[in-house]
Coordinates of C-alpha atoms in Angstrom, one line a residue:
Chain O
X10 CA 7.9 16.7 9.7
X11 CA 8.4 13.7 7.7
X12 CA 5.3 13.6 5.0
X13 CA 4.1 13.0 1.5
X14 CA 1.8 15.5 0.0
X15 CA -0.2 14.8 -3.2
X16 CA -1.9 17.3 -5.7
X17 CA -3.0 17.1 -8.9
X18 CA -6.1 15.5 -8.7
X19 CA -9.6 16.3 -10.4
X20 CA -12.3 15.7 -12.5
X21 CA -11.3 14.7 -16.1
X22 CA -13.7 13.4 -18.9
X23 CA -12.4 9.8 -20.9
X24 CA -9.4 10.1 -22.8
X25 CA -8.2 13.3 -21.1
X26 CA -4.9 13.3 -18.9
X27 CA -3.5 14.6 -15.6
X28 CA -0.4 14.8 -14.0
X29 CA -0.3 13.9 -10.3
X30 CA 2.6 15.4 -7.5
X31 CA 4.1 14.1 -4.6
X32 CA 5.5 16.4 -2.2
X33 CA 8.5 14.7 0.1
X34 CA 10.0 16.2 3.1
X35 CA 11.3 15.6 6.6
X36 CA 13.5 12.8 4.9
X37 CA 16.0 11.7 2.2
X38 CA 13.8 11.9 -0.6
X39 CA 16.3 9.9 -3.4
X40 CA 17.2 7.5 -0.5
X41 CA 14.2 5.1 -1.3
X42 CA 12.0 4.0 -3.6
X43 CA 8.9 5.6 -4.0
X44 CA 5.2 4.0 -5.1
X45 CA 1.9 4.6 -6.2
X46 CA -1.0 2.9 -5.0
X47 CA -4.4 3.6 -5.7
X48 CA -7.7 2.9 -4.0
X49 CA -11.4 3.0 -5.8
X50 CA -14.3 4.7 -3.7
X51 CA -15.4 1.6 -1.4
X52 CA -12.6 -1.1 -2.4
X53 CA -9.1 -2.0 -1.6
X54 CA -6.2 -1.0 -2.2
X55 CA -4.0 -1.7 -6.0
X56 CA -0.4 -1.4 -6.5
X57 CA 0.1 1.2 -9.8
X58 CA 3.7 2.0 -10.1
X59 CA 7.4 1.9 -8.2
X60 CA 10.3 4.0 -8.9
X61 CA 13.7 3.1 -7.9
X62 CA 16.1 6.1 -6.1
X63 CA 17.0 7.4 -9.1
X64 CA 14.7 6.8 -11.5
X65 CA 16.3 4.7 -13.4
X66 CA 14.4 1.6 -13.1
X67 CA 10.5 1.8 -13.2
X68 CA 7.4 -0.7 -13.0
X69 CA 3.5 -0.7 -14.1
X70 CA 0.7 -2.5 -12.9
X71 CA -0.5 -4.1 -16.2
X72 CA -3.6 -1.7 -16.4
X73 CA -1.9 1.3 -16.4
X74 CA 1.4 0.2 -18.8
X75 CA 1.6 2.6 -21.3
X76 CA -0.7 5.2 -20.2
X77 CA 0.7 6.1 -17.1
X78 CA 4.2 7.3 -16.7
X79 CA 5.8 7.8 -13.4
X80 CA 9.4 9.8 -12.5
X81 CA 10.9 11.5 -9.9
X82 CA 12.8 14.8 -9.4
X83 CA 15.3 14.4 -6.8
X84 CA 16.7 17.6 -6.9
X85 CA 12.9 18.7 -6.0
X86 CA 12.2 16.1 -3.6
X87 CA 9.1 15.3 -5.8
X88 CA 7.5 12.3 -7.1
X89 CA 5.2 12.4 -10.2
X90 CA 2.5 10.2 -12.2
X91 CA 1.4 11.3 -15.7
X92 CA -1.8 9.5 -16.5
X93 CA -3.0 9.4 -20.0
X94 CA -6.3 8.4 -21.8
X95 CA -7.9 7.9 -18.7
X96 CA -10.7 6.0 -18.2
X97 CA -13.7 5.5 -15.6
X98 CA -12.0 2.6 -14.2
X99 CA -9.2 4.9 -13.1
X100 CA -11.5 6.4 -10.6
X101 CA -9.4 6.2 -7.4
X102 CA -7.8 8.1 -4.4
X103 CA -3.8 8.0 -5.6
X104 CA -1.6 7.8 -2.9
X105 CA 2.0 8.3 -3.0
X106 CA 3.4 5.9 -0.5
X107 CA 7.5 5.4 0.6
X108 CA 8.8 2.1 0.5
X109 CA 11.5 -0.4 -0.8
X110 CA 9.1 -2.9 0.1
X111 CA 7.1 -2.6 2.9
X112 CA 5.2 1.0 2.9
X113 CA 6.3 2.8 5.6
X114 CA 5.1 6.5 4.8
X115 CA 1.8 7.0 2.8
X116 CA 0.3 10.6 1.8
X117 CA -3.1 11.5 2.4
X118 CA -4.1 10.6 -1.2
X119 CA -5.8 12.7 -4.5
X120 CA -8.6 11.9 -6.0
X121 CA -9.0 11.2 -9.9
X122 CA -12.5 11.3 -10.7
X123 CA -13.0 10.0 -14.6
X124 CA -16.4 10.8 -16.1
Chain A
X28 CA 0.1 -12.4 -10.7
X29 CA 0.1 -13.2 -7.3
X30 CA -3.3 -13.4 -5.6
X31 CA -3.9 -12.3 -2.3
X32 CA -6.9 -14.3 -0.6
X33 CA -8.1 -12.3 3.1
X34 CA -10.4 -14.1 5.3
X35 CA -13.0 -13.2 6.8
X36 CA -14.7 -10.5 5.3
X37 CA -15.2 -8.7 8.3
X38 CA -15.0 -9.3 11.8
X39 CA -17.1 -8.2 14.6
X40 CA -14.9 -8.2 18.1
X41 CA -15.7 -7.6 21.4
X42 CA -13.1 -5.3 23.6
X43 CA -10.3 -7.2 25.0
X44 CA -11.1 -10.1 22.9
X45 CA -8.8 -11.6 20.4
X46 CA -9.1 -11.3 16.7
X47 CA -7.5 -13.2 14.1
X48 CA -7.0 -12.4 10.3
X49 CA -5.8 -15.1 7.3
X50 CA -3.8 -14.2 4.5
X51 CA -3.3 -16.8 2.0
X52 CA -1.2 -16.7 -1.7
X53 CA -1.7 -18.0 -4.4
X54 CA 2.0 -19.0 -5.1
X55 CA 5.0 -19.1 -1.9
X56 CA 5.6 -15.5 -1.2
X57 CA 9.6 -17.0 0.0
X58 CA 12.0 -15.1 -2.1
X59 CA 14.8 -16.3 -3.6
X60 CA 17.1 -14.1 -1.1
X61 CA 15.6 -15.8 1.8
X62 CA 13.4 -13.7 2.9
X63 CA 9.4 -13.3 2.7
X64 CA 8.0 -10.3 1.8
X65 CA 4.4 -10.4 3.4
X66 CA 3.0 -6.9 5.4
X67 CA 0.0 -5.9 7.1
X68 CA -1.8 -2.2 7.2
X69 CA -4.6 -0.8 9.2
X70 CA -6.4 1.0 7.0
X71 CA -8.7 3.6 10.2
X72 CA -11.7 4.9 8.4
X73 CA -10.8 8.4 6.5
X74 CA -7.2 7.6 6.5
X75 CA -4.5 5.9 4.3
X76 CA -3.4 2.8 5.4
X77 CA -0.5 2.4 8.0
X78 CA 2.1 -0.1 8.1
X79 CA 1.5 -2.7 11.1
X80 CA 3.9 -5.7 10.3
X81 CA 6.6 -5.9 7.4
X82 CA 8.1 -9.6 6.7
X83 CA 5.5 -11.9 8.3
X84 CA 6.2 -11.2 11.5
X85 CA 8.1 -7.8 12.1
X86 CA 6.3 -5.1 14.4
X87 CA 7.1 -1.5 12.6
X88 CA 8.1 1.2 15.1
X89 CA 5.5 2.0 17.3
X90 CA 2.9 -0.3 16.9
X91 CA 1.2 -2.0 19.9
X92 CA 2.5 -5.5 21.1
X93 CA -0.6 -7.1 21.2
X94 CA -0.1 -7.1 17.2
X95 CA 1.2 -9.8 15.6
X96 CA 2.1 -11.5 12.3
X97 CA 2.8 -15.1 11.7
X98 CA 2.9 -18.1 9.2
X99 CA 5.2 -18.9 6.4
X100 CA 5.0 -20.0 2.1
X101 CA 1.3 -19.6 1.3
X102 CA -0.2 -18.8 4.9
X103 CA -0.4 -15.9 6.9
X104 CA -1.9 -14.5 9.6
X105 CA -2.3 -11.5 11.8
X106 CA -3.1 -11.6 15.4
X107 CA -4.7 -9.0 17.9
X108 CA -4.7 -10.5 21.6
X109 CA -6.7 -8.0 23.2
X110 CA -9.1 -5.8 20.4
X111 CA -8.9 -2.3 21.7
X112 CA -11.4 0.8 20.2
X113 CA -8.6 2.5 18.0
X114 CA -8.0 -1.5 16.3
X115 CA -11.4 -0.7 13.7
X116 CA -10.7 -0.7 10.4
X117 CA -10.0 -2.4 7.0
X118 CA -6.6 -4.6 7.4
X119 CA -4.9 -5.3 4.4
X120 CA -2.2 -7.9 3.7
X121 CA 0.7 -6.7 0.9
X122 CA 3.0 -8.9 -0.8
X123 CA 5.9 -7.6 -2.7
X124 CA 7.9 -10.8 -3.7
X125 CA 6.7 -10.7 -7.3
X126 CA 5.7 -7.9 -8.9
X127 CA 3.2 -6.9 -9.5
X128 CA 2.7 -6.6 -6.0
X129 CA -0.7 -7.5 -4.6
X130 CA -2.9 -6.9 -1.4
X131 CA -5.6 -8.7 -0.1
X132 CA -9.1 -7.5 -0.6
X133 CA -9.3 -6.6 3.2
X134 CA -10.6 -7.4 6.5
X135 CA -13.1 -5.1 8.2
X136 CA -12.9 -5.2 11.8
X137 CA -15.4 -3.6 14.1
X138 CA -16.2 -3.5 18.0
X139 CA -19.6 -5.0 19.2

């Protein structure tokens, strides 16, 4: 079955980090780009971060440049997201979503809860 | 940043009605390779979003005909000629010409 699964999720105070997985299979993992988006409880979606195929080339949403890191391990078919010095404003389901440009495959989400 | 301006709010629709979303941008989403990068997602309540339309006006595999995406530069829009049960949701427009990319704020649709 093609999917995305995420994990990592939780309840973190401000400040603290947490690194968030992404699960591919059913598909050519390190034949596309892969993204995070994120959505606050009761608001719309926000693009966070892309990673090209191989991870060479990688790009931030202003509000989470350089406290958010994202990479990819081809080799295990899994996408990650390293978030650091969180804050409340981070509060968000994190989805890991396919996509070179248009999002074709998007996981169920985590949630980050920040307080 | 390009902003991503969704009207209405929400829509209230009956069954086999049509429905209409707009999309506008706050700068031409037409890329410098031709092509405009504008997409729509139904968002169902409890779910992630799903793509509907990629490039203004592209149907992704599997979605229903009665969904469709027009308009060009600044304006888009997203058309649903006959509003069936399983339409409800948020619909977001995406564009991913510039980066960062942007969505819309979202359009809540609902059945009277």
């Amino acid at each position: 079955e093609v999917q995305l699964v995420e994990s990592g999720g939780g309840l973190v105070q401000p400040g603290g980090s947490l690194r968030l997985s992404c699960a591919a299979s059913g598909f050519t993992f390190n034949s596309y780009w892969m993204h995070w988006v994120r959505q606050a409880p009761g608001k719309g979606l926000v693009w966070v971060s892309r990673v090209n195929i191989d991870g060479s080339f990688i790009s931030y949403a202003d509000s989470v440049k350089g406290r958010f890191t994202s990479s990819r391990d081809n080799a295990r078919n899994t996408l990650f997201l390293q978030m650091n010095s969180l804050r409340a404003e981070d509060t968000a389901v994190y989805y890991c979503v396919r996509g070179v440009d248009g999002f074709d495959l998007w996981g169920q989400g985590t949630m980050v809860t920040v307080s | 940043d390009i902003v991503m301006t969704q009207t209405p709010l929400s829509l209230s629709v009956t069954p086999g009605q049509p429905a209409s979303i707009s999309c506008k941008s706050s700068q031409s989403l037409l890329h410098s390779d031709g092509k405009t990068y504008l997409y729509w997602y139904l968002q169902r309540p409890g779910q992630p979003p799903q793509l509907l339309i990629y490039e203004v006006s592209n149907r992704f595999s599997g979605v229903p005909a009665r969904f469709s995406g027009s308009g060009s530069g600044t304006d888009f829009t997203l058309k649903i000629s006959r509003v069936e049960a399983e339409d409800v949701g948020v619909y977001h427009c995406m564009q991913s010409t510039q980066v960062p990319l942007t969505f819309g704020g979202g359009t809540k649709v609902e059945i009277k």
